[in-house]
Amino acid sequence: MLIKNGTVVTAQGQRRADVLVRDGRIVEVAPGLHAHTDSRSLEGGAGEIIDASGLLVLPGGVDPHTHMDILVGGLRATDDFYTGTIAAACGGTTTIIDHMGFGPPEAAGSLIERVETYHGLADGRAVIDYGFHGVIDHVTEDTLAELSALPGLGVTSLKFYMTYDGRLSDEDILRLLVRTRELGILPCVHCENHAILSGLQERFVAEGKRTAHYHPLSRPDYCEAEAVGRVLALAHAAGDAPLYIVHTSTAASLKVAAAAGAAGPLASSPSWFLETCPQYLTLDEALYDAADDEGLKYLMSPPLRRAQDRDALWQALADGRVSTVGTDHCPWNFADEKQRGRTDFTKCPNGAPGVELRLALLHSEGVVRRALPLERMVEVCSTLPARIFGLYPRKGTIAPGSDADLVLFDPERTLTVTHSLLHENVDYTPYEGMELVGWPVATISRGEIIMRDGEFYGAPGRGRYLHRTL
Ligand code: URP
Ligand code: ZN
Ligand code: ZN
């Protein structure tokens, strides 16, 4: 395959160049390849020339935070690894790293049981390449011993929570971080102070304040920021254990992280990373007051925030304090599962869809409306997720030897987001009605065109498991 006349964008820069692909890998990136490579590329008639005039050629998106087929409280997220990865592909994402749900009580927190179960969910179904983050909800001698087996299974990161039923205590977090540092595993953490949010929830429910309006009030910015500060202190106590903080949503958390960085040896080493998500960059907490209980559509944790938080997150994304954008894609139907929260917001399954719109939102709201450099968009959506999670340079860039995972992106296409346009298997999009500038028009995964003009062309199970290495 030869992709001609496009503007190739990587984290390092952009230039007019052609991209030659053979056997699923990038062979050469240079201007004017057509003259002598066409005949090679088309040898045997098998090759294809794609004219990318007027288009950006981006590395395929690497989404480091999805929850396909996750089982929570007896409910399964509506996208599984087949439908969810089709949606990802149609939005220009060619790799996901999925966060697992907690295991059944009878598995006693086994980390290996989780990996095996997730292979059962993803293998033969995913249409793009995928990896897994492990999950730990019990810190015991057994689970700590199992940790050392994870890298051998291709799992070099794992998540723990500071809230929900599977949360870890500070003592357990410290023990865990000492061990992950020794093993070189990167822990990912959901930061919220459980006592604050559960105490506020209890109070609101007792007072009859049960609509979605009270969801953000029960999880104020200091609820997240306190947990961010605490976990960074625990990481410091564990010998500056590397750490990745998922879905950062507030200016308060950025302040706490900056203070932790300035206070100790953390300042001199990039031992921790912050992720944010498109919903925290683009949506507003006023949506919880939408008519007809539509606020439930946005019931996710942490909750949507205020304009000043969004501004602070964009600034931090631009200047490097926030490293990645993941979607936290975790869809539930509004007409069905989300209705559980109609008479009590605390009963609503948490999470929202978003895997398909990440690149378009970052381009439109970031590059076009906030002058985020295109190179930085590529860096936070592809290159850094790949680097941080052990997939670079196979994924996350456009260079000889890398997998030919590419997105042809029209930076001028304007479009109004509507649910029927998307492939996510859920009955709404949180971004309904948003006017976007820029849209992915083709997605190539390991040299195969799997999306063109919104149509998906790929077989179930064509995605490969990414056995990550330390
Ligand atoms: O509300 C959310 N974000 N649900 C998904 C699970 C998580 O906390 O990341
Ligand atoms: Zn979370
Ligand atoms: Zn999540």
Short mmCIF file of C-alpha atoms and ligand atoms in Angstrom, two decimals:
data_model
loop_
_atom_site.label_atom_id
_atom_site.label_comp_id
_atom_site.label_asym_id
_atom_site.label_seq_id
_atom_site.Cartn_x
_atom_site.Cartn_y
_atom_site.Cartn_z
CA MET A 1 0.00 0.00 0.00
CA LEU A 2 1.20 3.47 -0.83
CA ILE A 3 -0.42 6.48 0.79
CA LYS A 4 0.41 9.51 -1.31
CA ASN A 5 0.30 13.27 -0.96
CA GLY A 6 -0.85 13.47 2.64
CA THR A 7 0.55 15.51 5.53
CA VAL A 8 2.19 13.03 7.86
CA VAL A 9 1.95 14.11 11.49
CA THR A 10 3.91 12.58 14.34
CA ALA A 11 4.73 13.85 17.82
CA GLN A 12 7.96 15.23 16.33
CA GLY A 13 6.53 17.27 13.49
CA GLN A 14 4.53 17.34 10.27
CA ARG A 15 5.56 17.20 6.64
CA ARG A 16 4.25 16.31 3.22
CA ALA A 17 5.29 12.72 2.66
CA ASP A 18 4.18 9.41 1.24
CA VAL A 19 3.96 6.28 3.35
CA LEU A 20 4.88 2.90 1.93
CA VAL A 21 3.44 -0.13 3.68
CA ARG A 22 4.31 -3.76 3.18
CA ASP A 23 3.18 -6.85 5.11
CA GLY A 24 1.35 -4.73 7.64
CA ARG A 25 4.34 -2.58 8.53
CA ILE A 26 5.57 0.83 7.49
CA VAL A 27 8.55 0.49 5.17
CA GLU A 28 9.36 4.06 4.22
CA VAL A 29 8.14 7.59 4.88
CA ALA A 30 9.41 10.17 2.40
CA PRO A 31 8.20 12.62 -0.23
CA GLY A 32 7.84 11.44 -3.80
CA LEU A 33 7.86 7.71 -3.16
CA HIS A 34 5.45 7.07 -6.02
CA ALA A 35 8.00 7.36 -8.82
CA HIS A 36 10.04 4.28 -8.04
CA THR A 37 7.96 2.48 -5.43
CA ASP A 38 4.66 2.15 -7.27
CA SER A 39 5.87 -0.74 -9.30
CA ARG A 40 7.34 -2.48 -6.23
CA SER A 41 4.23 -1.83 -4.21
CA LEU A 42 1.98 -3.05 -6.95
CA GLU A 43 4.02 -6.10 -7.75
CA GLY A 44 1.67 -8.97 -8.38
CA GLY A 45 -1.25 -6.56 -8.53
CA ALA A 46 -1.78 -6.80 -4.79
CA GLY A 47 -0.92 -3.25 -3.88
CA GLU A 48 -3.12 -0.25 -3.42
CA ILE A 49 -2.46 3.44 -3.91
CA ILE A 50 -4.39 5.81 -1.72
CA ASP A 51 -4.49 9.49 -2.55
CA ALA A 52 -4.39 11.41 0.73
CA SER A 53 -4.30 14.90 -0.83
CA GLY A 54 -5.74 17.42 1.63
CA LEU A 55 -5.72 14.86 4.43
CA LEU A 56 -3.63 14.40 7.55
CA VAL A 57 -1.97 11.02 7.98
CA LEU A 58 -1.90 10.34 11.73
CA PRO A 59 -0.66 7.37 13.74
CA GLY A 60 -3.65 5.22 14.71
CA GLY A 61 -5.07 6.25 18.06
CA VAL A 62 -4.02 4.34 21.16
CA ASP A 63 -6.80 4.53 23.75
CA PRO A 64 -5.28 3.57 27.11
CA HIS A 65 -8.59 3.46 28.99
CA THR A 66 -11.64 1.46 27.88
CA HIS A 67 -14.02 -0.92 29.68
CA MET A 68 -15.34 -3.28 27.00
CA ASP A 69 -17.80 -5.91 28.21
CA ILE A 70 -17.17 -4.94 31.81
CA LEU A 71 -19.41 -6.58 34.39
CA VAL A 72 -20.39 -4.21 37.20
CA GLY A 73 -23.02 -5.01 39.81
CA GLY A 74 -24.55 -7.72 37.62
CA LEU A 75 -24.75 -5.45 34.54
CA ARG A 76 -22.61 -5.76 31.43
CA ALA A 77 -21.45 -2.67 29.54
CA THR A 78 -23.32 -2.53 26.24
CA ASP A 79 -20.20 -2.60 24.04
CA ASP A 80 -18.26 -5.83 23.98
CA PHE A 81 -14.85 -6.31 22.37
CA TYR A 82 -16.45 -6.67 18.92
CA THR A 83 -18.85 -3.72 18.83
CA GLY A 84 -16.62 -1.53 20.97
CA THR A 85 -13.55 -2.01 18.83
CA ILE A 86 -15.56 -1.37 15.65
CA ALA A 87 -16.57 1.95 17.17
CA ALA A 88 -12.97 2.65 18.15
CA ALA A 89 -11.77 1.85 14.63
CA CYS A 90 -14.40 4.09 13.05
CA GLY A 91 -13.12 6.93 15.21
CA GLY A 92 -9.48 6.37 14.21
CA THR A 93 -8.33 4.29 17.18
CA THR A 94 -6.34 1.21 16.23
CA THR A 95 -5.25 0.03 19.70
CA ILE A 96 -7.02 -0.14 23.03
CA ILE A 97 -5.70 -1.10 26.43
CA ASP A 98 -8.70 -2.26 28.38
CA HIS A 99 -9.29 -1.98 32.11
CA MET A 100 -10.80 -5.11 33.58
CA GLY A 101 -13.69 -5.40 36.00
CA PHE A 102 -13.25 -6.92 39.45
CA GLY A 103 -13.42 -10.71 39.55
CA PRO A 104 -16.06 -12.87 41.19
CA PRO A 105 -15.72 -13.38 44.97
CA GLU A 106 -14.86 -17.05 44.50
CA ALA A 107 -11.73 -16.06 42.54
CA ALA A 108 -10.42 -14.39 45.74
CA GLY A 109 -8.93 -11.52 43.78
CA SER A 110 -6.78 -13.70 41.52
CA LEU A 111 -4.98 -11.48 38.99
CA ILE A 112 -4.39 -14.38 36.64
CA GLU A 113 -8.05 -15.41 36.62
CA ARG A 114 -8.84 -11.89 35.37
CA VAL A 115 -6.40 -12.10 32.49
CA GLU A 116 -7.73 -15.50 31.45
CA THR A 117 -11.33 -14.30 31.65
CA TYR A 118 -10.52 -11.26 29.53
CA HIS A 119 -8.87 -13.36 26.86
CA GLY A 120 -12.17 -15.22 26.73
CA LEU A 121 -14.01 -11.93 26.16
CA ALA A 122 -11.66 -10.37 23.61
CA ASP A 123 -9.97 -13.13 21.63
CA GLY A 124 -11.80 -13.87 18.39
CA ARG A 125 -13.92 -10.71 18.77
CA ALA A 126 -11.74 -7.60 18.81
CA VAL A 127 -11.21 -5.98 15.40
CA ILE A 128 -8.21 -3.85 16.41
CA ASP A 129 -5.15 -4.74 18.46
CA TYR A 130 -5.66 -4.79 22.20
CA GLY A 131 -3.89 -5.18 25.48
CA PHE A 132 -5.07 -5.50 29.05
CA HIS A 133 -4.30 -3.65 32.23
CA GLY A 134 -4.60 -6.02 35.18
CA VAL A 135 -6.74 -5.16 38.18
CA ILE A 136 -6.17 -5.70 41.89
CA ASP A 137 -8.89 -5.48 44.53
CA HIS A 138 -7.32 -7.62 47.28
CA VAL A 139 -3.74 -7.15 48.47
CA THR A 140 -2.84 -10.53 49.97
CA GLU A 141 0.23 -12.73 49.98
CA ASP A 142 -1.34 -14.62 47.08
CA THR A 143 -2.14 -11.62 44.89
CA LEU A 144 1.22 -10.02 45.60
CA ALA A 145 2.86 -13.28 44.56
CA GLU A 146 0.75 -13.37 41.38
CA LEU A 147 1.93 -9.90 40.40
CA SER A 148 5.27 -11.23 39.24
CA ALA A 149 3.49 -13.50 36.74
CA LEU A 150 1.69 -10.64 34.98
CA PRO A 151 4.53 -9.46 32.71
CA GLY A 152 4.92 -13.03 31.46
CA LEU A 153 1.30 -12.78 30.33
CA GLY A 154 1.98 -9.52 28.51
CA VAL A 155 0.34 -7.40 31.22
CA THR A 156 2.75 -4.74 32.46
CA SER A 157 0.29 -2.39 34.16
CA LEU A 158 -2.58 -2.87 36.58
CA LYS A 159 -5.30 -0.77 38.12
CA PHE A 160 -6.39 -0.20 41.66
CA TYR A 161 -9.21 1.92 42.99
CA MET A 162 -9.48 4.23 45.98
CA THR A 163 -13.27 3.96 45.93
CA TYR A 164 -15.93 1.37 44.97
CA ASP A 165 -16.23 -1.99 46.74
CA GLY A 166 -12.87 -3.17 45.42
CA ARG A 167 -10.96 -0.18 46.84
CA LEU A 168 -7.61 -0.60 48.54
CA SER A 169 -6.66 0.84 51.92
CA ASP A 170 -3.65 3.13 52.25
CA GLU A 171 -1.71 0.29 53.87
CA ASP A 172 -2.50 -1.99 50.93
CA ILE A 173 -1.64 0.69 48.39
CA LEU A 174 1.76 1.19 50.01
CA ARG A 175 2.47 -2.55 50.02
CA LEU A 176 1.36 -2.79 46.41
CA LEU A 177 3.44 0.15 45.21
CA VAL A 178 6.60 -1.19 46.82
CA ARG A 179 6.10 -4.42 44.89
CA THR A 180 5.12 -2.85 41.55
CA ARG A 181 8.21 -0.65 41.72
CA GLU A 182 10.41 -3.71 42.28
CA LEU A 183 8.78 -5.54 39.37
CA GLY A 184 8.64 -2.58 36.96
CA ILE A 185 4.86 -2.86 36.62
CA LEU A 186 3.02 0.44 36.16
CA PRO A 187 0.03 0.81 38.49
CA CYS A 188 -2.94 2.89 37.32
CA VAL A 189 -5.17 4.43 39.94
CA HIS A 190 -8.72 5.79 40.17
CA CYS A 191 -8.44 8.60 42.71
CA GLU A 192 -11.45 9.55 44.80
CA ASN A 193 -11.77 9.75 48.59
CA HIS A 194 -14.31 7.07 49.41
CA ALA A 195 -15.28 8.44 52.83
CA ILE A 196 -16.10 11.86 51.39
CA LEU A 197 -18.20 10.63 48.49
CA SER A 198 -20.05 7.92 50.39
CA GLY A 199 -20.74 10.28 53.32
CA LEU A 200 -22.10 12.95 50.99
CA GLN A 201 -24.15 10.42 49.05
CA GLU A 202 -25.70 9.12 52.26
CA ARG A 203 -26.56 12.62 53.39
CA PHE A 204 -28.13 13.61 50.05
CA VAL A 205 -30.17 10.42 49.81
CA ALA A 206 -31.42 10.85 53.40
CA GLU A 207 -32.47 14.41 52.56
CA GLY A 208 -34.37 13.23 49.48
CA LYS A 209 -31.82 14.83 47.14
CA ARG A 210 -31.69 11.96 44.70
CA THR A 211 -31.54 13.43 41.19
CA ALA A 212 -28.46 13.48 38.96
CA HIS A 213 -27.93 17.09 40.07
CA TYR A 214 -26.44 15.72 43.32
CA HIS A 215 -23.93 13.43 41.64
CA PRO A 216 -21.21 16.09 41.15
CA LEU A 217 -22.05 17.59 44.54
CA SER A 218 -21.37 14.24 46.17
CA ARG A 219 -17.97 14.01 44.45
CA PRO A 220 -16.53 17.53 44.75
CA ASP A 221 -13.18 18.46 43.30
CA TYR A 222 -11.42 18.08 46.67
CA CYS A 223 -12.69 14.48 46.82
CA GLU A 224 -10.51 13.70 43.79
CA ALA A 225 -7.66 16.05 44.67
CA GLU A 226 -7.25 14.64 48.17
CA ALA A 227 -6.90 11.14 46.76
CA VAL A 228 -4.40 12.34 44.13
CA GLY A 229 -2.27 13.95 46.82
CA ARG A 230 -2.50 10.92 49.08
CA VAL A 231 -1.58 8.40 46.42
CA LEU A 232 1.38 10.52 45.29
CA ALA A 233 2.59 10.65 48.89
CA LEU A 234 2.21 6.86 49.13
CA ALA A 235 4.15 6.46 45.87
CA HIS A 236 6.86 8.68 47.30
CA ALA A 237 6.97 6.58 50.48
CA ALA A 238 7.26 3.47 48.30
CA GLY A 239 10.52 4.83 46.89
CA ASP A 240 9.04 7.03 44.17
CA ALA A 241 7.11 4.17 42.67
CA PRO A 242 5.96 4.99 39.13
CA LEU A 243 2.23 5.65 38.93
CA TYR A 244 -0.39 6.53 36.32
CA ILE A 245 -3.42 8.50 37.48
CA VAL A 246 -6.48 7.85 35.31
CA HIS A 247 -9.23 10.30 34.34
CA THR A 248 -7.98 13.46 36.07
CA SER A 249 -10.90 15.89 36.02
CA THR A 250 -10.14 18.93 38.16
CA ALA A 251 -7.89 21.97 38.44
CA ALA A 252 -7.56 21.09 42.14
CA SER A 253 -5.92 17.76 41.26
CA LEU A 254 -3.46 19.50 38.95
CA LYS A 255 -2.49 21.82 41.78
CA VAL A 256 -1.96 18.95 44.20
CA ALA A 257 0.08 17.04 41.63
CA ALA A 258 2.22 20.10 40.95
CA ALA A 259 2.84 20.53 44.66
CA ALA A 260 3.85 16.88 45.02
CA GLY A 261 6.16 17.24 42.07
CA ALA A 262 7.81 20.31 43.47
CA ALA A 263 8.16 18.93 46.98
CA GLY A 264 10.36 15.90 46.62
CA PRO A 265 12.41 13.70 44.35
CA LEU A 266 9.32 13.31 42.23
CA ALA A 267 10.24 16.66 40.74
CA SER A 268 13.36 15.27 39.15
CA SER A 269 11.84 12.18 37.60
CA PRO A 270 8.78 11.68 35.47
CA SER A 271 7.72 8.82 37.72
CA TRP A 272 4.04 9.57 37.54
CA PHE A 273 1.69 10.46 34.74
CA LEU A 274 -1.72 12.09 34.56
CA GLU A 275 -4.45 11.06 32.11
CA THR A 276 -7.57 13.04 31.33
CA CYS A 277 -10.58 12.26 29.13
CA PRO A 278 -12.50 14.08 26.37
CA GLN A 279 -15.58 14.42 28.59
CA TYR A 280 -13.64 16.43 31.18
CA LEU A 281 -12.20 18.63 28.43
CA THR A 282 -15.45 19.36 26.64
CA LEU A 283 -18.58 18.82 28.77
CA ASP A 284 -20.02 20.78 31.69
CA GLU A 285 -21.61 19.83 35.01
CA ALA A 286 -24.71 21.85 34.04
CA LEU A 287 -25.66 18.77 31.97
CA TYR A 288 -26.69 17.00 35.18
CA ASP A 289 -29.72 19.31 35.22
CA ALA A 290 -30.90 18.35 31.72
CA ALA A 291 -34.65 17.82 31.40
CA ASP A 292 -36.31 14.40 31.43
CA ASP A 293 -33.67 12.82 33.64
CA GLU A 294 -31.13 13.11 30.81
CA GLY A 295 -28.55 14.08 33.43
CA LEU A 296 -28.22 10.33 34.02
CA LYS A 297 -26.47 10.07 30.65
CA TYR A 298 -23.50 11.87 32.21
CA LEU A 299 -23.40 9.93 35.43
CA MET A 300 -19.75 8.94 35.51
CA SER A 301 -17.03 9.08 38.13
CA PRO A 302 -15.38 11.43 38.56
CA PRO A 303 -18.24 13.67 37.43
CA LEU A 304 -18.23 16.44 34.83
CA ARG A 305 -16.84 19.71 36.19
CA ARG A 306 -16.85 23.48 35.62
CA ALA A 307 -15.42 25.70 32.89
CA GLN A 308 -12.37 26.58 35.00
CA ASP A 309 -11.51 22.89 35.35
CA ARG A 310 -11.76 22.37 31.61
CA ASP A 311 -9.53 25.39 30.95
CA ALA A 312 -6.96 24.11 33.44
CA LEU A 313 -6.98 20.63 31.88
CA TRP A 314 -6.48 21.99 28.35
CA GLN A 315 -3.61 24.11 29.61
CA ALA A 316 -2.01 21.13 31.38
CA LEU A 317 -2.48 18.97 28.30
CA ALA A 318 -0.76 21.58 26.15
CA ASP A 319 2.17 22.20 28.49
CA GLY A 320 2.89 18.55 29.30
CA ARG A 321 1.57 18.19 32.85
CA VAL A 322 -1.14 15.87 31.53
CA SER A 323 0.36 13.13 29.37
CA THR A 324 -2.52 11.23 27.81
CA VAL A 325 -6.17 11.30 26.80
CA GLY A 326 -8.11 8.07 27.33
CA THR A 327 -11.86 7.77 26.91
CA ASP A 328 -12.91 5.66 29.92
CA HIS A 329 -15.47 4.24 27.46
CA CYS A 330 -18.02 2.46 29.64
CA PRO A 331 -21.45 2.59 27.96
CA TRP A 332 -24.89 1.88 29.42
CA ASN A 333 -28.18 2.48 27.62
CA PHE A 334 -30.12 5.52 28.76
CA ALA A 335 -33.44 3.73 28.18
CA ASP A 336 -32.36 0.75 30.22
CA GLU A 337 -29.44 0.52 32.65
CA LYS A 338 -29.20 4.26 33.32
CA GLN A 339 -32.86 4.30 34.43
CA ARG A 340 -31.77 2.54 37.62
CA GLY A 341 -30.68 5.97 38.77
CA ARG A 342 -34.00 7.69 38.04
CA THR A 343 -35.21 7.73 41.63
CA ASP A 344 -31.76 7.60 43.25
CA PHE A 345 -28.59 8.70 41.44
CA THR A 346 -26.45 6.45 43.63
CA LYS A 347 -28.06 3.40 41.97
CA CYS A 348 -27.09 4.44 38.42
CA PRO A 349 -24.30 2.48 36.73
CA ASN A 350 -21.32 4.79 36.33
CA GLY A 351 -19.77 5.51 32.98
CA ALA A 352 -20.50 6.85 29.50
CA PRO A 353 -19.60 6.09 25.88
CA GLY A 354 -16.85 7.97 24.05
CA VAL A 355 -14.39 5.62 22.34
CA GLU A 356 -15.39 6.74 18.84
CA LEU A 357 -15.07 10.51 19.17
CA ARG A 358 -11.73 10.96 20.91
CA LEU A 359 -9.66 12.08 17.92
CA ALA A 360 -12.42 14.24 16.44
CA LEU A 361 -13.04 15.97 19.78
CA LEU A 362 -9.35 16.57 20.42
CA HIS A 363 -8.93 17.99 16.95
CA SER A 364 -12.00 20.20 16.95
CA GLU A 365 -11.97 21.42 20.56
CA GLY A 366 -8.20 21.31 20.96
CA VAL A 367 -6.41 21.95 17.67
CA VAL A 368 -9.04 24.16 16.01
CA ARG A 369 -10.55 25.99 18.98
CA ARG A 370 -7.65 26.13 21.44
CA ALA A 371 -4.59 26.09 19.20
CA LEU A 372 -3.31 22.79 20.56
CA PRO A 373 -0.51 21.83 18.16
CA LEU A 374 -1.43 18.87 15.96
CA GLU A 375 1.79 17.19 17.03
CA ARG A 376 0.69 17.41 20.66
CA MET A 377 -2.71 15.94 19.79
CA VAL A 378 -0.91 12.98 18.22
CA GLU A 379 1.40 12.73 21.21
CA VAL A 380 -1.39 12.56 23.83
CA CYS A 381 -3.72 10.35 21.78
CA SER A 382 -1.15 7.90 20.37
CA THR A 383 2.52 8.33 21.11
CA LEU A 384 2.54 8.76 24.89
CA PRO A 385 -0.08 6.09 25.58
CA ALA A 386 2.06 3.73 23.49
CA ARG A 387 5.30 4.78 25.20
CA ILE A 388 3.98 4.72 28.76
CA PHE A 389 2.36 1.31 28.32
CA GLY A 390 5.18 -0.46 26.49
CA LEU A 391 3.91 -0.45 22.90
CA TYR A 392 6.23 2.09 21.30
CA PRO A 393 7.51 2.22 18.54
CA ARG A 394 5.38 -0.66 17.29
CA LYS A 395 2.37 1.58 17.97
CA GLY A 396 2.02 5.35 18.35
CA THR A 397 4.12 6.66 15.50
CA ILE A 398 4.67 6.62 11.74
CA ALA A 399 8.15 5.29 11.11
CA PRO A 400 9.82 2.43 9.24
CA GLY A 401 9.30 -0.78 11.19
CA SER A 402 6.18 0.39 13.04
CA ASP A 403 2.84 -1.34 12.49
CA ALA A 404 0.97 0.35 9.66
CA ASP A 405 -1.77 1.67 11.95
CA LEU A 406 -2.81 4.93 10.34
CA VAL A 407 -5.70 7.34 10.23
CA LEU A 408 -6.53 9.53 7.27
CA PHE A 409 -8.05 12.58 8.86
CA ASP A 410 -9.85 15.40 7.05
CA PRO A 411 -9.07 18.52 9.09
CA GLU A 412 -11.72 20.57 7.32
CA ARG A 413 -14.71 18.27 7.35
CA THR A 414 -17.45 19.86 9.47
CA LEU A 415 -20.07 17.77 11.10
CA THR A 416 -22.76 17.84 13.78
CA VAL A 417 -22.45 14.88 16.13
CA THR A 418 -25.52 12.74 16.29
CA HIS A 419 -25.98 9.30 17.75
CA SER A 420 -27.03 7.65 14.47
CA LEU A 421 -23.66 8.51 12.95
CA LEU A 422 -21.74 6.46 15.48
CA HIS A 423 -21.05 2.76 15.79
CA GLU A 424 -21.03 2.52 19.60
CA ASN A 425 -23.60 -0.04 20.74
CA VAL A 426 -25.51 2.26 23.04
CA ASP A 427 -28.61 4.43 22.65
CA TYR A 428 -27.05 7.89 23.03
CA THR A 429 -23.90 9.94 22.78
CA PRO A 430 -22.96 12.51 25.42
CA TYR A 431 -21.75 14.74 22.59
CA GLU A 432 -25.10 14.99 20.73
CA GLY A 433 -25.40 18.22 18.75
CA MET A 434 -21.76 19.23 19.06
CA GLU A 435 -20.40 20.95 15.95
CA LEU A 436 -17.02 19.49 15.05
CA VAL A 437 -14.31 20.51 12.62
CA GLY A 438 -12.21 17.55 11.46
CA TRP A 439 -13.15 13.90 11.02
CA PRO A 440 -11.39 10.56 10.40
CA VAL A 441 -12.22 9.37 6.89
CA ALA A 442 -10.23 6.12 6.80
CA THR A 443 -8.57 3.83 9.34
CA ILE A 444 -5.81 1.40 8.48
CA SER A 445 -4.82 -1.35 10.88
CA ARG A 446 -1.65 -3.31 10.13
CA GLY A 447 -1.92 -2.30 6.50
CA GLU A 448 -5.59 -3.19 6.11
CA ILE A 449 -8.23 -0.55 5.47
CA ILE A 450 -10.83 -1.30 8.11
CA MET A 451 -12.87 1.91 7.90
CA ARG A 452 -13.59 4.14 4.94
CA ASP A 453 -16.14 6.98 4.98
CA GLY A 454 -17.78 5.65 8.11
CA GLU A 455 -18.16 2.07 6.85
CA PHE A 456 -16.38 -0.66 8.77
CA TYR A 457 -14.73 -3.47 6.79
CA GLY A 458 -13.01 -5.97 9.03
CA ALA A 459 -13.52 -9.45 10.33
CA PRO A 460 -14.32 -10.22 13.96
CA GLY A 461 -11.19 -11.40 15.72
CA ARG A 462 -8.74 -9.74 13.32
CA GLY A 463 -7.40 -7.72 16.27
CA ARG A 464 -4.33 -9.23 17.91
CA TYR A 465 -3.49 -9.44 21.58
CA LEU A 466 -0.60 -7.13 22.40
CA HIS A 467 1.80 -9.00 24.64
CA ARG A 468 3.48 -6.00 26.25
CA THR A 469 6.98 -6.18 27.65
CA LEU A 470 8.66 -4.31 30.48
O1 URP B 1 -17.77 6.19 35.84
C1 URP B 1 -16.84 5.57 35.36
N1 URP B 1 -15.74 6.20 35.04
N2 URP B 1 -16.95 4.26 35.14
C2 URP B 1 -15.98 3.41 34.64
C3 URP B 1 -15.12 2.85 35.72
C4 URP B 1 -14.08 3.82 36.20
O2 URP B 1 -14.20 4.28 37.29
O3 URP B 1 -13.14 4.11 35.46
ZN ZN B 2 -12.17 5.05 37.25
ZN ZN B 3 -12.39 3.65 33.83
#
